[in-house]
Tab-separated table of C-alpha atoms in Angstrom:
chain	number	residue	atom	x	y	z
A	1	UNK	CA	-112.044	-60.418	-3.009
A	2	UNK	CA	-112.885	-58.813	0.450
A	3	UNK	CA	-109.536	-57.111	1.518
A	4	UNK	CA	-107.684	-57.948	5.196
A	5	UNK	CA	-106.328	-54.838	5.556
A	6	UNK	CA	-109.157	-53.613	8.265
A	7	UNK	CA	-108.946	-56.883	10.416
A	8	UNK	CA	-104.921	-56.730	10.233
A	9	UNK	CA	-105.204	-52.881	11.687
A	10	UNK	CA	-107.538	-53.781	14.370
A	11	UNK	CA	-105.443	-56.287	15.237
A	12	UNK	CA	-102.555	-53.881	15.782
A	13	UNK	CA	-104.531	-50.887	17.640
A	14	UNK	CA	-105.312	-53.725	20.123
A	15	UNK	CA	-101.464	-54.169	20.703
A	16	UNK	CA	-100.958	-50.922	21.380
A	17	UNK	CA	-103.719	-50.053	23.313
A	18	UNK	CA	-103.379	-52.864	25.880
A	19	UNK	CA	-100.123	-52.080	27.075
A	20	UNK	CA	-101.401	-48.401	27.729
A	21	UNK	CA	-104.631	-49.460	29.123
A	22	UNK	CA	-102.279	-51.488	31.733
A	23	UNK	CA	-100.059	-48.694	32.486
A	24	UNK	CA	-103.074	-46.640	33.215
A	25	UNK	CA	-104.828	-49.272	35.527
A	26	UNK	CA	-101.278	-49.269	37.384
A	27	UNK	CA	-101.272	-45.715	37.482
A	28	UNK	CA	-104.641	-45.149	38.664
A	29	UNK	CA	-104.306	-48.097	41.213
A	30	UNK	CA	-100.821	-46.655	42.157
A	31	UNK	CA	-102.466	-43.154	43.200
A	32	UNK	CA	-105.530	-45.308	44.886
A	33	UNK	CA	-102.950	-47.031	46.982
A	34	UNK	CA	-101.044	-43.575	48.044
A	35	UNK	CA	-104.482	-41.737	48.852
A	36	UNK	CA	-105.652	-44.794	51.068
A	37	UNK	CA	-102.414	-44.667	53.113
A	38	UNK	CA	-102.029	-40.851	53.779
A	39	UNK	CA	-105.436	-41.473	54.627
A	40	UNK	CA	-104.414	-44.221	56.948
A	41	UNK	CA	-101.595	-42.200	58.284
A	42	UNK	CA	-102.760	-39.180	58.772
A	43	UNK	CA	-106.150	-40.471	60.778
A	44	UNK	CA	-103.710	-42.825	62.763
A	45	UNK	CA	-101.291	-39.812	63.383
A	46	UNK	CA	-104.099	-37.043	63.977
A	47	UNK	CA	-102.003	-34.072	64.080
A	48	UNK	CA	-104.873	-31.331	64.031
A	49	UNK	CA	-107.015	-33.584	66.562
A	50	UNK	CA	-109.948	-33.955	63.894
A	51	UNK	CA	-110.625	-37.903	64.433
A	52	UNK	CA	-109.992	-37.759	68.056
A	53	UNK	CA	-106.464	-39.363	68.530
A	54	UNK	CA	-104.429	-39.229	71.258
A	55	UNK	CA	-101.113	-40.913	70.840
A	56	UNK	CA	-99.383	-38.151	68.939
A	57	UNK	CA	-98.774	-34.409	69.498
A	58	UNK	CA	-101.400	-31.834	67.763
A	59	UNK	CA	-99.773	-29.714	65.693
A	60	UNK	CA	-102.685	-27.419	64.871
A	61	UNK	CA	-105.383	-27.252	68.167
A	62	UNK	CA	-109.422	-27.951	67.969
A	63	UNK	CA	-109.066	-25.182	70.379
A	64	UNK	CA	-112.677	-26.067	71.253
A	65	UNK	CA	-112.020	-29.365	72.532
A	66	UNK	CA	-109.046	-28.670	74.371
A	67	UNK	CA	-109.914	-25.728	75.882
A	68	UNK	CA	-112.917	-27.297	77.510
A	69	UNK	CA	-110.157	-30.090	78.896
A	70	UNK	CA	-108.339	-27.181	80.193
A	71	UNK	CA	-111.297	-24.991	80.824
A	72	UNK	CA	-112.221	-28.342	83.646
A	73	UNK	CA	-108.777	-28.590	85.212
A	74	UNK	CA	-108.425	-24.467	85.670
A	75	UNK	CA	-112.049	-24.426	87.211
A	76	UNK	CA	-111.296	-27.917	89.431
A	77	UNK	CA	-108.077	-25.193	90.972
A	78	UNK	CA	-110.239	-22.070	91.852
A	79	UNK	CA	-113.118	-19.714	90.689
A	80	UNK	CA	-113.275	-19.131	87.134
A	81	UNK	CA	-114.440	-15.169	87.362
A	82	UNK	CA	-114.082	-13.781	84.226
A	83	UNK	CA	-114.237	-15.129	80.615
A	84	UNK	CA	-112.628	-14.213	77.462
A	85	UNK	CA	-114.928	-15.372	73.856
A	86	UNK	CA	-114.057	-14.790	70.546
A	87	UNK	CA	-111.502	-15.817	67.746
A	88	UNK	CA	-107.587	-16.201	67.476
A	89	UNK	CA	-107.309	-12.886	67.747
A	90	UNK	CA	-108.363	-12.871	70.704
A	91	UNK	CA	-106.229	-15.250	72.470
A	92	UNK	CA	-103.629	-13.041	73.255
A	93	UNK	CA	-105.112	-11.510	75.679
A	94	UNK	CA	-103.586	-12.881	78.712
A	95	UNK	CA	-105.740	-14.217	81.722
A	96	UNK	CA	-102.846	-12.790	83.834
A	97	UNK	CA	-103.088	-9.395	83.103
A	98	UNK	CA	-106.778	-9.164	83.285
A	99	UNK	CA	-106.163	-10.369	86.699
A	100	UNK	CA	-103.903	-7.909	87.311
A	101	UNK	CA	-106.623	-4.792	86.548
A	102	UNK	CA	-109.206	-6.537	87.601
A	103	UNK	CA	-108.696	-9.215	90.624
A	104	UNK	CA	-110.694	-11.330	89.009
A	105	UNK	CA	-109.156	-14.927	87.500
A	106	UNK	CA	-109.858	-15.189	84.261
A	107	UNK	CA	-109.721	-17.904	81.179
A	108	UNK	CA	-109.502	-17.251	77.911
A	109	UNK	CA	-112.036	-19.595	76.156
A	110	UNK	CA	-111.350	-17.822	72.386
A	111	UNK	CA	-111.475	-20.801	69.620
A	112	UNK	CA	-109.914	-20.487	66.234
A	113	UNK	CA	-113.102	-18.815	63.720
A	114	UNK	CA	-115.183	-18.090	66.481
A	115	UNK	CA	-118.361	-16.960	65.368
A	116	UNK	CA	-121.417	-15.498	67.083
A	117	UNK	CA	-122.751	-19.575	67.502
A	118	UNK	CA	-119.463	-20.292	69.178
A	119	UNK	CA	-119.487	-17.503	72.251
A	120	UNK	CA	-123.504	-18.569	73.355
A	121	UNK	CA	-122.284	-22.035	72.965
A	122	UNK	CA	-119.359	-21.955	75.002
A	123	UNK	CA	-120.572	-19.454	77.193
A	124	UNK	CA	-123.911	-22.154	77.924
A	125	UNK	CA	-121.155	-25.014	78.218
A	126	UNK	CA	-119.134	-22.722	81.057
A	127	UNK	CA	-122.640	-21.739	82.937
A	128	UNK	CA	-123.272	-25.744	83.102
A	129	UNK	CA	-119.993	-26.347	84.209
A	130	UNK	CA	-121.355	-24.343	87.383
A	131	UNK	CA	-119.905	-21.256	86.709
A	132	UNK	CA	-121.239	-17.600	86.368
A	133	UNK	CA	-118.417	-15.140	85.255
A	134	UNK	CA	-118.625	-11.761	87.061
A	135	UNK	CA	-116.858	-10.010	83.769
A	136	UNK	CA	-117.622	-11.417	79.584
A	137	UNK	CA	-115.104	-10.273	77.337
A	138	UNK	CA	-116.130	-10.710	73.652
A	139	UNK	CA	-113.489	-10.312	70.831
A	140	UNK	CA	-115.739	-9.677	67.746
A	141	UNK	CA	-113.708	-10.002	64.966
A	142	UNK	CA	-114.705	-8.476	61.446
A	143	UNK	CA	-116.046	-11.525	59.947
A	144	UNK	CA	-117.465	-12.597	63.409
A	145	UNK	CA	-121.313	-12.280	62.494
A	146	UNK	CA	-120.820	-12.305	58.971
A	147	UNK	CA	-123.573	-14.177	56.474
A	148	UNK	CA	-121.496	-16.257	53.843
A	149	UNK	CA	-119.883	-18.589	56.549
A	150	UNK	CA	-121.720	-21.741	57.829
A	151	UNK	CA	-120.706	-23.031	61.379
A	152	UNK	CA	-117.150	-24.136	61.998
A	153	UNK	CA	-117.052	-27.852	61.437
A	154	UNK	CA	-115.455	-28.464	64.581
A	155	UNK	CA	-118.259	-27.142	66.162
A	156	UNK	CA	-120.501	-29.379	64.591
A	157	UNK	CA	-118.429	-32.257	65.619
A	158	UNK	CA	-118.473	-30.821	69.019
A	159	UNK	CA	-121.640	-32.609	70.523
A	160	UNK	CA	-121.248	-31.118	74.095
A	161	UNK	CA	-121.079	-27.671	72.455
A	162	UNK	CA	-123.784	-28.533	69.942
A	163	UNK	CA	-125.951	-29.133	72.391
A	164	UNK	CA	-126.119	-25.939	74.247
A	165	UNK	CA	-127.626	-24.280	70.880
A	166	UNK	CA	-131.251	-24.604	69.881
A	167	UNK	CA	-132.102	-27.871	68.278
A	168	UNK	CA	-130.629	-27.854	64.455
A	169	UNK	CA	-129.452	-31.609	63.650
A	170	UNK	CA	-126.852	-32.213	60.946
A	171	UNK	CA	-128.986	-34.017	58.130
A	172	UNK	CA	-127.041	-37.229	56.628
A	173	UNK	CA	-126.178	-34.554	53.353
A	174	UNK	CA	-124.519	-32.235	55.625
A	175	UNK	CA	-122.608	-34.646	57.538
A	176	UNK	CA	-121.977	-36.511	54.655
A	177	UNK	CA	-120.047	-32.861	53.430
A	178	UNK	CA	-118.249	-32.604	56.436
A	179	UNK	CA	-116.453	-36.235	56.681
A	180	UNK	CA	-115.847	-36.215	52.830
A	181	UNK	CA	-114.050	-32.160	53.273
A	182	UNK	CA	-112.323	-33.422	56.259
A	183	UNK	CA	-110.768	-36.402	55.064
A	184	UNK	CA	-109.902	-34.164	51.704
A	185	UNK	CA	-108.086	-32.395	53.679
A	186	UNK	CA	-105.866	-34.757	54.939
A	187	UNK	CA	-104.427	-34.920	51.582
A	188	UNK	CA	-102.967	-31.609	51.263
A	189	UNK	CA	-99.745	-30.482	51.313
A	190	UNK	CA	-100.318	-28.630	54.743
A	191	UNK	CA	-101.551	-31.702	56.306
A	192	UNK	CA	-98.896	-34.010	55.064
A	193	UNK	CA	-96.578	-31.651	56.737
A	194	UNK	CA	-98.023	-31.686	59.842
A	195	UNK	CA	-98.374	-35.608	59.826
A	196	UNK	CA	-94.861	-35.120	59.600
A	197	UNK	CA	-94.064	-32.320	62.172
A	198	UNK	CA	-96.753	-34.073	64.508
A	199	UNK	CA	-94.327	-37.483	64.246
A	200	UNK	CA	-91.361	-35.657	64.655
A	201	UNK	CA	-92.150	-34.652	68.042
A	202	UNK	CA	-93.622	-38.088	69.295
A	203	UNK	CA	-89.594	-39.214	68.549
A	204	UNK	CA	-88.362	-36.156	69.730
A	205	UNK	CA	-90.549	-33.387	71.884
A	206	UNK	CA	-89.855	-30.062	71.344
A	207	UNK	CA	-92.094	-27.234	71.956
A	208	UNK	CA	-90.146	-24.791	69.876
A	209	UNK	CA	-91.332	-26.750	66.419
A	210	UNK	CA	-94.910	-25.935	67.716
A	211	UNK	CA	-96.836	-23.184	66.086
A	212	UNK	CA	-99.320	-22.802	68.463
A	213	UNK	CA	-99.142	-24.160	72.375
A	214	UNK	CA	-102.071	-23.215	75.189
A	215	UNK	CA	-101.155	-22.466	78.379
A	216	UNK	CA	-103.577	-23.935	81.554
A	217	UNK	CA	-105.563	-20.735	81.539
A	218	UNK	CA	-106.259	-20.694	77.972
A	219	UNK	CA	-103.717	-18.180	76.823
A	220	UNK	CA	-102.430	-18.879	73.194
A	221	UNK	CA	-98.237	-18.580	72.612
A	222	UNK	CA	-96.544	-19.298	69.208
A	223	UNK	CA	-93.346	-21.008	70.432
A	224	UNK	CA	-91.885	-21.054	66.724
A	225	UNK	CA	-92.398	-17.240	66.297
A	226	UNK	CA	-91.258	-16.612	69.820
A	227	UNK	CA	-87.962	-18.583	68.982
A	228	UNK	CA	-87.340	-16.554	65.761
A	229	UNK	CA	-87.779	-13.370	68.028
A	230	UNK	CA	-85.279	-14.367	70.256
A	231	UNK	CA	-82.790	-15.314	67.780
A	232	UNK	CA	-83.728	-12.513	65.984
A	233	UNK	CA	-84.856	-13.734	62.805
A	234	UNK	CA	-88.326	-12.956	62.946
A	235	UNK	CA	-89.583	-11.211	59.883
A	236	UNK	CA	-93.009	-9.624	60.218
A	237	UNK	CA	-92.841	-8.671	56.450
A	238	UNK	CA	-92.463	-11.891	55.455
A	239	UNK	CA	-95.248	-13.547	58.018
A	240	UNK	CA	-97.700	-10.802	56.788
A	241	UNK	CA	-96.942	-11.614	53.173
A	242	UNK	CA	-97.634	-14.989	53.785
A	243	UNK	CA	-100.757	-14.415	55.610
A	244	UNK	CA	-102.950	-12.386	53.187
A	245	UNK	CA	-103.660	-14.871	50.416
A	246	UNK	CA	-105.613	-16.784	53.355
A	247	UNK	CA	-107.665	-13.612	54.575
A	248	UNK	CA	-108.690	-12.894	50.938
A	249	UNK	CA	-109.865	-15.803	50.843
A	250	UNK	CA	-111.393	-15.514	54.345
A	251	UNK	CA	-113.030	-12.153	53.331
A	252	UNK	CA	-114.179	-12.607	49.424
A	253	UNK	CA	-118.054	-12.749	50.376
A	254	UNK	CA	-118.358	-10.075	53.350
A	255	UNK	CA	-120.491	-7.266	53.520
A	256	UNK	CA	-123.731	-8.577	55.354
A	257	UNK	CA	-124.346	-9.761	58.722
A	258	UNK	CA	-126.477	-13.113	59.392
A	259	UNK	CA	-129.232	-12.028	61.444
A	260	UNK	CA	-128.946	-15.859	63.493
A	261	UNK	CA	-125.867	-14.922	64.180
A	262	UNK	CA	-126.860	-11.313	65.657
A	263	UNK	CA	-129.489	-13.037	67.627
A	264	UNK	CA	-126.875	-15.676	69.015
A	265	UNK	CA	-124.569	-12.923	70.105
A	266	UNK	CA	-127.747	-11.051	71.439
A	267	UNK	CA	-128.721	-14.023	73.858
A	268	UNK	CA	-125.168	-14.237	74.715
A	269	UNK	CA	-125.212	-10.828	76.202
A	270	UNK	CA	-128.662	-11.084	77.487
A	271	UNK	CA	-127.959	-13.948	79.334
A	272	UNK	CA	-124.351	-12.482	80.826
A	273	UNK	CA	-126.610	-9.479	81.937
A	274	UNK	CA	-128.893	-11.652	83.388
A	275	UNK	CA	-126.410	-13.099	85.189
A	276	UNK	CA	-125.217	-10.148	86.400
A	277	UNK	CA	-121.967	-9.847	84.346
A	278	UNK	CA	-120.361	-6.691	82.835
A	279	UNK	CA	-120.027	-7.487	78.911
A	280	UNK	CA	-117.153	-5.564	77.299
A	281	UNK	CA	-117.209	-5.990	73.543
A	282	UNK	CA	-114.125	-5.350	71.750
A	283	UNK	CA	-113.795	-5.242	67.214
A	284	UNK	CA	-110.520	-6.985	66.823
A	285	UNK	CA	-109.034	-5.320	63.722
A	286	UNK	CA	-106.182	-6.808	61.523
A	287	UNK	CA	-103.099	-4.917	60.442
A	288	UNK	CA	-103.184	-2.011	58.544
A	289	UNK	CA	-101.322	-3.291	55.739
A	290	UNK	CA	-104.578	-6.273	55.596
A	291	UNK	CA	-107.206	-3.668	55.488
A	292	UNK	CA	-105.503	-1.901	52.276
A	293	UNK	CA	-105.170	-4.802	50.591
A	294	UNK	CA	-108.206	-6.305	51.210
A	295	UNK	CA	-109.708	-3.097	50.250
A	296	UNK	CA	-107.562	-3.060	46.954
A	297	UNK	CA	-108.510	-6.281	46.236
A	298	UNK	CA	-112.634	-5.529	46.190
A	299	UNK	CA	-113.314	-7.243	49.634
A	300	UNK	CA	-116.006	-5.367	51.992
A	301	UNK	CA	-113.711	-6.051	55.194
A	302	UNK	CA	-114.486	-1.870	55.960
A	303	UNK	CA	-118.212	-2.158	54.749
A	304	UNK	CA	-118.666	-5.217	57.355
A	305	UNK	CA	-116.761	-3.568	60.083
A	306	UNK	CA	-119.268	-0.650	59.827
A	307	UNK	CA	-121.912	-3.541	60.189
A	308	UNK	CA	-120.531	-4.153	63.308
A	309	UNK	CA	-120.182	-1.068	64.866
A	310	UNK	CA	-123.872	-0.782	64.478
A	311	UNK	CA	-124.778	-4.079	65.883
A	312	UNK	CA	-122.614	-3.438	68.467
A	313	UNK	CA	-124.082	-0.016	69.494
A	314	UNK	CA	-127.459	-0.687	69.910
A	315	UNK	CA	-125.985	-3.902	71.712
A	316	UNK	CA	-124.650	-1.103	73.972
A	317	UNK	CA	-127.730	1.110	74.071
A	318	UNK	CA	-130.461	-1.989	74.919
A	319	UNK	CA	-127.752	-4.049	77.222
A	320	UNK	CA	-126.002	-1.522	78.615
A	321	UNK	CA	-122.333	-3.307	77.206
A	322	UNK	CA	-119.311	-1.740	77.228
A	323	UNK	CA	-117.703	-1.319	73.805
A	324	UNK	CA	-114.376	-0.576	72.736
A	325	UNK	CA	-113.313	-0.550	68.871
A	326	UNK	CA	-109.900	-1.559	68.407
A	327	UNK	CA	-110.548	-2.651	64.910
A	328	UNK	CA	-107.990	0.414	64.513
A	329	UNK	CA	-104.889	1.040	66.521
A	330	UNK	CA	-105.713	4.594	67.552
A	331	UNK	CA	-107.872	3.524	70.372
A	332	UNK	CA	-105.528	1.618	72.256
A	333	UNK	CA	-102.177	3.180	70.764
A	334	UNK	CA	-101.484	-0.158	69.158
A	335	UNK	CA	-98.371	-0.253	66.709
A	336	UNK	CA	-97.495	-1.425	62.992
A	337	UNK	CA	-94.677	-3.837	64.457
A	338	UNK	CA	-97.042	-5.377	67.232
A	339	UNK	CA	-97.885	-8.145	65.478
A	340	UNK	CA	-96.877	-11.764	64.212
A	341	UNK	CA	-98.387	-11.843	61.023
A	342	UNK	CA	-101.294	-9.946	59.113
A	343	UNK	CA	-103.938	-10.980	61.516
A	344	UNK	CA	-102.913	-11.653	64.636
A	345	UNK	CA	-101.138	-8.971	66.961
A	346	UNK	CA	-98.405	-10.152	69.605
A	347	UNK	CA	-97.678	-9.920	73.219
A	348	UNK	CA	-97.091	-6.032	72.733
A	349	UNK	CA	-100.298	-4.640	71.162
A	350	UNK	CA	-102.216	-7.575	73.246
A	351	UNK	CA	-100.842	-5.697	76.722
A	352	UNK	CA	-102.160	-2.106	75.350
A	353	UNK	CA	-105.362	-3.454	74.314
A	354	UNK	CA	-105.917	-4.887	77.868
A	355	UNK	CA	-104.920	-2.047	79.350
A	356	UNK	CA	-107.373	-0.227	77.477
A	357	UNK	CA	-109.998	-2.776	78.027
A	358	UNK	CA	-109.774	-2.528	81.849
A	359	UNK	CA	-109.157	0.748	82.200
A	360	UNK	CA	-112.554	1.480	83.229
A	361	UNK	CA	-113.293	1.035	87.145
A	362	UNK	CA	-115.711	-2.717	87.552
């Protein structure tokens, strides 16, 4: 007699498995449906200006794209004569002041990561634009020529700027990389937030909620920060706390310089000379509490910054540049409590460095 028993227990595994097989099609279907709407949402709403909306308010700046919007308007209003290139850090430096030292109206065309690809791009896109600055200012930040970091995505998807660099077309692979990272992105917890913020201020505007705002001439304020100053409840501890997980990450593969990169901020400055423009180079430098814990932590942030000196020197000795090295405060007699966060120094340490800057006669 051939016993049941098997046929009896496969029956009853297939009773309990089909209820949890349809709980986990729901599930996975559930998430499907959530990813495909922030998705939706966040394209629709656009709040860092990746996908080229305009209906809402950017919340976080392609500071390439805009600034050539605003780079346009400020030149259709009067002589663009000098030009300010380089990174966040070095859009503090306000057009104003320059002006001040040096009669000359400026515009600061820095773009968030600027790298050495970015400044002889944008300076290219400014010389088409029928311009020829009489003064360059380059902010070369620390990780400004370094080797581990491929071009800023939103200067691949930048066709204007793209253009003004020797011929190197995205191959399907590498675009195919850059859509899937940038709609990944939209899924994080940063982005949701600024769906949200951006949303927030299409119902009600208000400037203050901004973290970053540019003026007509290019010159970067942080309306949130300069709230919590005035009410004082800024706390620079706290912002610099908050800031250094991001440069470690930023930092974890210094400690060489690309030589394309030292060759694209080589024709920069050839070509400024050429045009007869004085080049002033200046090593934007991060807080000192960044440097010690970067240092701490294994980075090369000091062995790169020595990379840069020397690229920088015999910049000055074949081009004749002028450099000034404010990746230190001693220089320019910058402060520990001139800043907004780790990386970024405020109005303060921004007027000293420009006063340095332009201190010598043009």
């Amino acid at each position: 007699m051939v016993s049941r028993q098997p046929e009896l227990g496969s029956v009853g595994i297939t009773l309990i498995t089909r209820p949890r097989a349809r709980v986990g099609v729901t599930f996975l279907a559930t998430i499907a449906v959530l990813v495909v709407s922030q998705v939706f949402v966040a394209r629709s709403v656009d709040p860092r200006g990746d996908f080229g909306g305009r209906r809402f308010p950017k919340v976080v700046y392609d500071a390439r794209a805009q600034k050539q919007a605003l780079f346009q308007k400020y030149l259709a209003r009067g002589p663009v004569e000098g030009l300010v290139l380089g990174s966040s850090r070095s859009m503090k430096l306000r057009p104003s002041e320059l002006k001040e030292h040096s009669g000359l109206r400026f515009f600061n065309f820095a773009v968030d990561l600027g790298q050495g690809e970015d400044f002889l791009a944008i300076y290219r896109w400014v010389r088409e634009q029928g311009t020829r600055p009489k003064v360059v200012v380059i902010g070369l930040d620390t990780e400004a020529l370094a080797s581990d970091r491929p071009r800023h995505w939103k200067l691949e998807k930048n066709r204007e700027l793209r253009a003004m660099l020797e011929p190197d077309p995205i191959t399907a692979l590498a675009g195919m990389r850059m859509w899937v990272a940038r709609y990944k992105e939209t899924l994080s917890l940063p982005y949701v937030g600024d769906t949200l913020l951006s949303l927030r201020l299409w119902l009600r505007p208000h400037e203050d909620l901004l973290n970053v705002a540019f003026q007509t001439d290019g010159y970067l304020r942080y309306p949130r920060w300069e709230r919590e100053r005035a009410r004082r409840v800024f706390d620079l501890d706290r912002e610099i706390q908050a800031c250094l997980p991001g440069q470690l990450k930023l930092f974890g593969g210094l400690g060489r310089a690309r030589p394309e990169r030292v060759a694209e901020l080589e024709r920069l400055v050839a070509a400024a000379r050429n045009d007869g423009a004085i080049v002033k180079i200046l090593m934007i430098g991060l807080h000192p509490s960044t440097v010690r814990f970067l240092t701490a932590k294994g980075t090369a942030v000091e062995a790169q910054t020595v990379i840069n000196r020397a690229v920088v020197e015999d910049l000055k000795r074949r081009y004749g540049v002028e450099s000034y090295d404010f990746s230190v405060l001693g220089p320019y007699g910058g402060t520990k409590t001139g800043w907004y966060d780790c990386a970024h120094v405020d109005e303060t340490n921004a007027t000293l460095m420009t006063r340095a800057l332009m201190a010598r006669v043009l």
